[in-house]
Amino acid sequence: MGPGKYLHVAVVGVGGVGTQVVEQLIASPIYGFQLAALASSKRMLQSTKDLCINPVGWKDALNASETPVDLSAVKNTLQELVKQGEKVVFIDNTSSQDVAEMYPAFLSVGINVVTPNKKAFSGEVELYKGIVQASRSGKYLHESTVGAGLPIISTLRDLVETGDKVIKIEGVFSGTMSYIFNNFSSVEGNNESFSSIVKGARAQGYTEPNPADDLNGADVARKLTILARLIPELKDKQGNFPLLHGYQSVETTSLIQDAPASAVSNGDEFMKWLPEQDAHFAQMREQAANEGSVLRYVGVVDVKNQVVKAELAKYPKTHPFATSLGGSDNIIMFHTERYGKRPLIVQGAGAGNDVTAMGVVSDILKLIRL
């Protein structure tokens, strides 16, 4: 790995996913690493010539730090290590737009970036293009932005880079939506109300604090944007994406279109309002059942017809989206020229701190092997 034979790691965001990332790195029996910096939302800790962060006591040391967060200082530290011939990686476990906008600056000076943060890769196309251009100096990997620990992005890259042509990608991309509709519209049938199932999902931590942030479909739209930007046939000669400037360009069916502003902005208010929609969802479920189908919230990148959409759709009870899903599983089908008659399917847990962290750590190990 270079002169010091260590990977120097800066971890920003040490909540559920970030904590798991550090712990999985510590537990890795294969590669050595040094914590160059740790940062929470309030404080940070940096290694110096005289003091190295102890991986065993990292959390207590960070909590005791009185140093405010300064990501420019972290960048300078990592840049100096790059100049010394060391291999470094900046790991962003936040969902911050501000942090995402720093990626080009990190990459341009040879700092590698690994992240589960969707915003850099699904927002305005100028930022995305800036990241791609800056990656000539540093590498970026973001497997966990789409399927947590599932190999969705790497599978798509392998297909594209070996010359296969993508016809369509379709799947259940949201662990939250998967859990809700697996229970609400099951093959066996269910009479439980939609709001009751959402309430249970929220209580178990499957949703955001405000479930409106899941039911508006934006998370699925972001994931579709990330995948669509990896498909050559959706780019023009200038490297732009005529179909979608960002995730807001995705044709997205929101399940909370009639929600008042107070409900959209407050989780408790949203849950008070949601029962008003129970009759509507019950009617949709009944209609699907009468047709021998179930409801699933799916994302589709239809390259052939130049459509990218996130919607609530009906699928036959014999379809894999009906029969193969359990809990908060994701399932993604790749329809390509090579996989024409039988699509390539990737399925498994698509949410959770441990599997998301696994996707991050897997990307870190890929960087080491480059």
Coordinates of C-alpha atoms in Angstrom, one line a residue:
M1 CA 0.0 0.0 0.0
G2 CA 2.9 2.4 -0.1
P3 CA 5.6 3.8 2.1
G4 CA 3.9 3.5 5.5
K5 CA 1.9 0.3 4.6
Y6 CA -1.2 1.8 6.2
L7 CA -4.4 3.2 4.8
H8 CA -5.0 6.6 6.4
V9 CA -8.7 7.0 7.0
A10 CA -10.7 10.1 7.8
V11 CA -14.3 9.4 8.9
V12 CA -16.9 12.1 8.9
G13 CA -20.2 11.1 10.4
V14 CA -20.1 8.6 13.3
G15 CA -23.8 7.9 13.8
G16 CA -25.2 4.4 13.2
V17 CA -23.5 3.8 9.9
G18 CA -20.3 5.6 10.7
T19 CA -19.8 3.8 14.0
Q20 CA -20.3 0.5 12.2
V21 CA -17.7 1.5 9.5
V22 CA -15.0 2.1 12.1
E23 CA -15.8 -1.0 14.0
Q24 CA -15.8 -3.1 10.8
L25 CA -12.4 -1.6 9.9
I26 CA -11.1 -2.5 13.4
A27 CA -12.3 -6.0 13.0
S28 CA -10.8 -6.5 9.6
P29 CA -8.1 -9.1 9.8
I30 CA -6.6 -8.3 6.4
Y31 CA -5.6 -4.7 6.1
G32 CA -4.0 -2.2 8.5
F33 CA -5.3 1.3 8.8
Q34 CA -4.7 4.5 10.8
L35 CA -7.4 6.9 11.8
A36 CA -6.2 10.2 10.4
A37 CA -9.3 12.1 11.5
L38 CA -12.8 11.6 13.0
A39 CA -15.6 14.1 12.9
S40 CA -19.1 14.2 14.3
S41 CA -21.6 17.0 13.7
K42 CA -20.1 18.9 16.7
R43 CA -16.4 18.0 17.2
M44 CA -13.5 16.4 15.5
L45 CA -10.2 14.6 16.3
Q46 CA -7.1 14.5 14.2
S47 CA -3.9 12.4 14.4
T48 CA -0.7 14.4 14.7
K49 CA 3.0 13.5 14.6
D50 CA 2.9 13.1 18.4
L51 CA -0.5 11.6 18.9
C52 CA -2.3 8.8 17.0
I53 CA -6.0 8.1 17.5
N54 CA -6.3 4.8 19.3
P55 CA -8.8 2.6 17.4
V56 CA -9.9 0.9 20.6
G57 CA -10.9 4.1 22.4
W58 CA -11.8 6.3 19.4
K59 CA -15.4 7.0 20.6
D60 CA -14.4 8.3 24.0
A61 CA -11.5 10.3 22.6
L62 CA -13.8 12.0 20.1
N63 CA -16.4 12.8 22.7
A64 CA -13.7 14.3 24.9
S65 CA -12.4 16.5 22.1
E66 CA -13.0 20.3 22.2
T67 CA -11.9 20.9 18.6
P68 CA -14.7 22.2 16.4
V69 CA -15.3 20.5 13.0
D70 CA -13.1 21.9 10.2
L71 CA -13.2 19.8 7.1
S72 CA -10.7 22.1 5.4
A73 CA -8.2 21.1 8.0
V74 CA -9.0 17.5 7.4
K75 CA -8.4 18.0 3.7
N76 CA -5.0 19.6 4.4
T77 CA -4.0 16.7 6.6
L78 CA -4.9 14.1 4.0
Q79 CA -3.3 16.2 1.2
E80 CA 0.0 16.2 3.1
L81 CA -0.2 12.4 3.5
V82 CA -0.8 12.1 -0.3
K83 CA 2.3 14.2 -0.9
Q84 CA 4.3 11.8 1.2
G85 CA 3.2 8.9 -1.0
E86 CA 0.6 7.5 1.5
K87 CA -2.8 6.1 0.4
V88 CA -5.7 8.0 2.0
V89 CA -9.5 7.9 1.9
F90 CA -12.1 10.4 3.0
I91 CA -15.3 8.6 4.2
D92 CA -18.4 10.7 4.3
N93 CA -21.2 8.9 6.3
T94 CA -23.4 12.0 6.4
S95 CA -26.3 13.0 4.2
S96 CA -25.0 16.5 4.0
Q97 CA -25.1 18.5 0.8
D98 CA -22.3 20.8 2.0
V99 CA -20.0 17.8 2.6
A100 CA -20.9 16.3 -0.8
E101 CA -20.0 19.6 -2.5
M102 CA -16.4 19.2 -1.2
Y103 CA -15.8 16.0 -3.1
P104 CA -14.2 17.6 -6.1
A105 CA -11.7 19.5 -3.9
F106 CA -10.7 16.3 -2.2
L107 CA -10.5 14.2 -5.3
S108 CA -8.5 16.8 -7.3
V109 CA -5.6 16.6 -4.8
G110 CA -5.5 12.8 -4.9
I111 CA -7.7 12.1 -1.9
N112 CA -9.9 9.1 -2.4
V113 CA -13.6 9.4 -1.4
V114 CA -16.0 6.6 -0.3
T115 CA -19.5 7.4 0.8
P116 CA -23.1 6.3 1.2
N117 CA -24.2 9.9 0.7
K118 CA -26.6 10.0 -2.3
K119 CA -26.7 13.8 -2.7
A120 CA -23.4 14.2 -4.7
F121 CA -24.5 11.6 -7.3
S122 CA -28.2 12.3 -7.6
G123 CA -28.4 16.1 -7.4
E124 CA -27.4 18.9 -9.8
V125 CA -25.5 17.5 -12.8
E126 CA -22.8 20.1 -12.5
L127 CA -21.6 18.7 -9.2
Y128 CA -21.7 15.1 -10.6
K129 CA -19.7 16.1 -13.6
G130 CA -17.2 18.0 -11.4
I131 CA -16.7 14.8 -9.3
V132 CA -16.2 12.7 -12.4
Q133 CA -13.6 15.2 -13.8
A134 CA -11.8 15.4 -10.5
S135 CA -11.6 11.6 -10.2
R136 CA -8.6 11.7 -12.6
S137 CA -6.5 12.4 -9.5
G138 CA -8.4 10.6 -6.7
K139 CA -10.9 7.7 -6.9
Y140 CA -14.5 7.7 -5.6
L141 CA -16.7 4.7 -4.8
H142 CA -20.3 4.9 -3.6
E143 CA -21.7 1.3 -3.8
S144 CA -23.8 1.8 -0.7
T145 CA -25.8 4.8 -2.1
V146 CA -28.2 2.5 -3.9
G147 CA -28.4 -0.9 -2.3
A148 CA -26.5 -0.6 1.0
G149 CA -24.3 -3.7 1.0
L150 CA -25.8 -5.2 -2.2
P151 CA -23.6 -5.1 -5.3
I152 CA -25.9 -3.0 -7.5
I153 CA -23.6 -0.3 -8.8
S154 CA -20.7 -2.7 -9.2
T155 CA -22.9 -5.1 -11.2
L156 CA -24.1 -2.3 -13.5
R157 CA -20.5 -1.1 -14.0
D158 CA -19.4 -4.6 -14.9
L159 CA -22.2 -5.0 -17.4
V160 CA -21.6 -1.6 -19.0
E161 CA -17.8 -1.9 -19.0
T162 CA -17.8 -5.3 -20.6
G163 CA -19.9 -4.0 -23.5
D164 CA -23.4 -5.3 -22.5
K165 CA -26.3 -3.0 -23.4
V166 CA -28.8 -2.2 -20.7
I167 CA -32.4 -2.4 -21.9
K168 CA -34.1 -1.8 -18.5
I169 CA -33.5 -1.8 -14.8
E170 CA -36.4 -2.3 -12.5
G171 CA -36.7 -3.1 -8.8
V172 CA -37.8 -2.4 -5.3
F173 CA -35.1 0.0 -4.2
S174 CA -36.5 1.2 -0.9
G175 CA -36.2 -1.0 2.2
T176 CA -39.0 1.1 3.8
M177 CA -41.4 0.8 0.8
S178 CA -40.5 -2.9 0.6
Y179 CA -41.5 -3.5 4.2
I180 CA -44.7 -1.5 4.0
F181 CA -46.1 -3.1 0.8
N182 CA -44.8 -6.6 1.6
N183 CA -47.1 -6.4 4.6
F184 CA -49.9 -4.2 3.2
S185 CA -50.4 -6.1 -0.1
S186 CA -49.2 -9.6 0.4
V187 CA -49.7 -12.7 -1.7
E188 CA -51.7 -14.3 1.1
G189 CA -53.9 -11.2 1.6
N190 CA -54.1 -8.7 4.4
N191 CA -56.9 -6.4 5.8
E192 CA -54.7 -4.2 8.0
S193 CA -54.9 -0.5 7.3
F194 CA -52.1 1.3 5.5
S195 CA -51.6 3.8 8.3
S196 CA -51.3 1.0 10.8
I197 CA -48.6 -0.7 8.9
V198 CA -46.7 2.6 8.4
K199 CA -47.1 3.2 12.2
G200 CA -45.6 -0.3 12.9
A201 CA -42.7 0.3 10.4
R202 CA -42.0 3.6 12.1
A203 CA -41.9 2.1 15.5
Q204 CA -39.4 -0.6 14.4
G205 CA -37.1 2.1 12.8
Y206 CA -37.8 1.1 9.2
T207 CA -38.9 4.6 8.3
E208 CA -37.4 8.1 8.7
P209 CA -38.6 9.9 11.8
N210 CA -41.2 11.5 9.5
P211 CA -42.4 8.7 7.2
A212 CA -43.4 11.4 4.7
D213 CA -39.7 11.5 3.7
D214 CA -40.0 7.9 2.6
L215 CA -43.5 7.9 1.1
N216 CA -42.8 10.9 -1.2
G217 CA -40.6 8.6 -3.4
A218 CA -37.6 10.9 -3.4
D219 CA -35.2 8.3 -2.0
V220 CA -36.1 5.9 -4.9
A221 CA -35.7 8.8 -7.4
R222 CA -32.2 9.5 -6.1
K223 CA -31.2 5.9 -6.5
L224 CA -32.6 5.8 -10.1
T225 CA -30.6 8.9 -10.9
I226 CA -27.4 7.4 -9.6
L227 CA -27.9 4.3 -11.8
A228 CA -29.1 6.2 -14.9
R229 CA -25.9 8.3 -14.9
L230 CA -23.8 5.1 -15.3
I231 CA -25.6 4.1 -18.5
P232 CA -23.8 5.4 -21.6
E233 CA -27.0 5.3 -23.8
L234 CA -28.6 8.0 -21.5
K235 CA -25.8 10.5 -22.2
D236 CA -25.5 12.9 -25.1
K237 CA -22.2 13.6 -26.9
Q238 CA -21.3 16.3 -24.3
G239 CA -21.7 14.0 -21.4
N240 CA -25.0 15.5 -20.3
F241 CA -28.2 13.6 -19.3
P242 CA -31.1 15.0 -21.4
L243 CA -33.6 12.8 -19.5
L244 CA -32.8 14.1 -16.0
H245 CA -30.9 17.0 -14.7
G246 CA -31.2 15.5 -11.2
Y247 CA -33.4 13.3 -9.1
Q248 CA -36.2 15.9 -9.3
S249 CA -36.5 15.2 -13.0
V250 CA -37.5 11.6 -12.4
E251 CA -41.2 10.9 -12.9
T252 CA -42.0 10.2 -9.3
T253 CA -45.4 9.1 -7.8
S254 CA -45.6 10.6 -4.3
L255 CA -47.9 8.7 -2.0
I256 CA -48.5 11.8 0.1
Q257 CA -49.7 14.2 -2.6
D258 CA -52.6 15.5 -0.6
A259 CA -50.8 15.9 2.7
P260 CA -51.0 19.3 4.4
A261 CA -47.8 21.3 4.9
S262 CA -47.9 20.7 8.6
A263 CA -47.9 16.9 8.1
V264 CA -45.1 16.9 5.6
S265 CA -42.8 18.8 8.0
N266 CA -43.6 16.9 11.2
G267 CA -43.7 13.2 11.8
D268 CA -46.3 13.1 14.5
E269 CA -48.6 15.4 12.5
F270 CA -48.1 13.2 9.5
M271 CA -49.1 10.1 11.4
K272 CA -52.3 11.9 12.6
W273 CA -53.2 12.7 9.0
L274 CA -52.3 9.4 7.4
P275 CA -55.5 7.5 8.4
E276 CA -57.4 9.8 6.1
Q277 CA -55.8 7.9 3.2
D278 CA -56.6 4.4 4.4
A279 CA -59.7 4.1 2.3
H280 CA -57.8 5.1 -0.8
F281 CA -55.1 2.6 -0.3
A282 CA -57.5 -0.2 0.7
Q283 CA -59.3 0.4 -2.6
M284 CA -56.1 0.1 -4.6
R285 CA -55.2 -3.1 -2.7
E286 CA -58.6 -4.6 -3.4
Q287 CA -58.4 -3.8 -7.1
A288 CA -55.0 -5.3 -7.4
A289 CA -56.1 -8.5 -5.5
N290 CA -59.1 -8.9 -7.8
E291 CA -56.6 -8.9 -10.7
G292 CA -54.4 -11.5 -9.1
S293 CA -51.8 -8.9 -8.3
V294 CA -50.0 -7.1 -5.4
L295 CA -48.9 -3.5 -5.0
R296 CA -45.2 -2.7 -5.0
Y297 CA -43.4 0.7 -5.1
V298 CA -40.8 0.3 -7.8
G299 CA -38.2 2.2 -9.7
V300 CA -37.6 1.8 -13.4
V301 CA -34.8 2.9 -15.7
D302 CA -36.2 2.1 -19.2
V303 CA -33.3 2.8 -21.5
K304 CA -35.1 1.5 -24.6
N305 CA -38.0 3.9 -24.1
Q306 CA -36.0 6.7 -22.5
V307 CA -38.1 6.7 -19.3
V308 CA -37.0 7.0 -15.6
K309 CA -39.8 6.7 -13.1
A310 CA -40.6 5.8 -9.5
E311 CA -44.2 4.6 -9.0
L312 CA -46.7 2.4 -7.2
A313 CA -47.4 -0.5 -9.6
K314 CA -49.3 -3.8 -9.8
Y315 CA -47.4 -7.1 -10.2
P316 CA -48.8 -10.6 -10.7
K317 CA -48.7 -12.7 -7.5
T318 CA -46.3 -15.0 -9.4
H319 CA -43.8 -12.3 -10.1
P320 CA -40.5 -12.2 -8.1
F321 CA -41.5 -8.8 -6.7
A322 CA -44.4 -10.6 -5.1
T323 CA -43.0 -13.9 -4.1
S324 CA -39.3 -13.3 -3.3
L325 CA -39.4 -10.3 -1.0
G326 CA -39.4 -10.4 2.8
G327 CA -39.0 -7.8 5.5
S328 CA -37.1 -4.8 4.0
D329 CA -35.4 -6.6 1.2
N330 CA -34.4 -4.9 -2.0
I331 CA -34.7 -6.7 -5.4
I332 CA -33.3 -5.3 -8.6
M333 CA -33.6 -6.8 -12.1
F334 CA -31.1 -6.0 -14.9
H335 CA -32.6 -6.6 -18.4
T336 CA -29.8 -6.5 -20.9
E337 CA -28.9 -7.9 -24.3
R338 CA -26.9 -10.7 -22.6
Y339 CA -29.5 -11.3 -19.9
G340 CA -32.5 -11.0 -22.3
K341 CA -34.6 -14.0 -21.6
R342 CA -33.9 -14.2 -17.9
P343 CA -32.8 -11.0 -16.2
L344 CA -29.9 -10.8 -13.8
I345 CA -31.4 -10.4 -10.3
V346 CA -29.7 -9.0 -7.2
Q347 CA -31.7 -9.4 -3.9
G348 CA -31.1 -9.0 -0.2
A349 CA -31.2 -6.7 2.7
G350 CA -31.1 -3.1 1.3
A351 CA -31.2 -1.1 4.5
G352 CA -29.6 -1.2 8.0
N353 CA -26.5 0.3 9.6
D354 CA -24.5 -3.0 9.4
V355 CA -25.1 -3.8 5.8
T356 CA -24.7 -0.2 4.7
A357 CA -21.4 0.0 6.5
M358 CA -20.4 -3.3 4.9
G359 CA -20.9 -1.6 1.5
V360 CA -18.7 1.3 2.6
V361 CA -15.9 -0.9 3.9
S362 CA -16.1 -3.1 0.8
D363 CA -15.4 0.0 -1.3
I364 CA -12.5 0.9 1.0
L365 CA -11.0 -2.5 0.4
K366 CA -11.5 -2.1 -3.4
L367 CA -9.5 1.1 -3.2
I368 CA -6.6 -0.7 -1.5
R369 CA -6.6 -3.3 -4.2
L370 CA -6.4 -0.8 -7.1

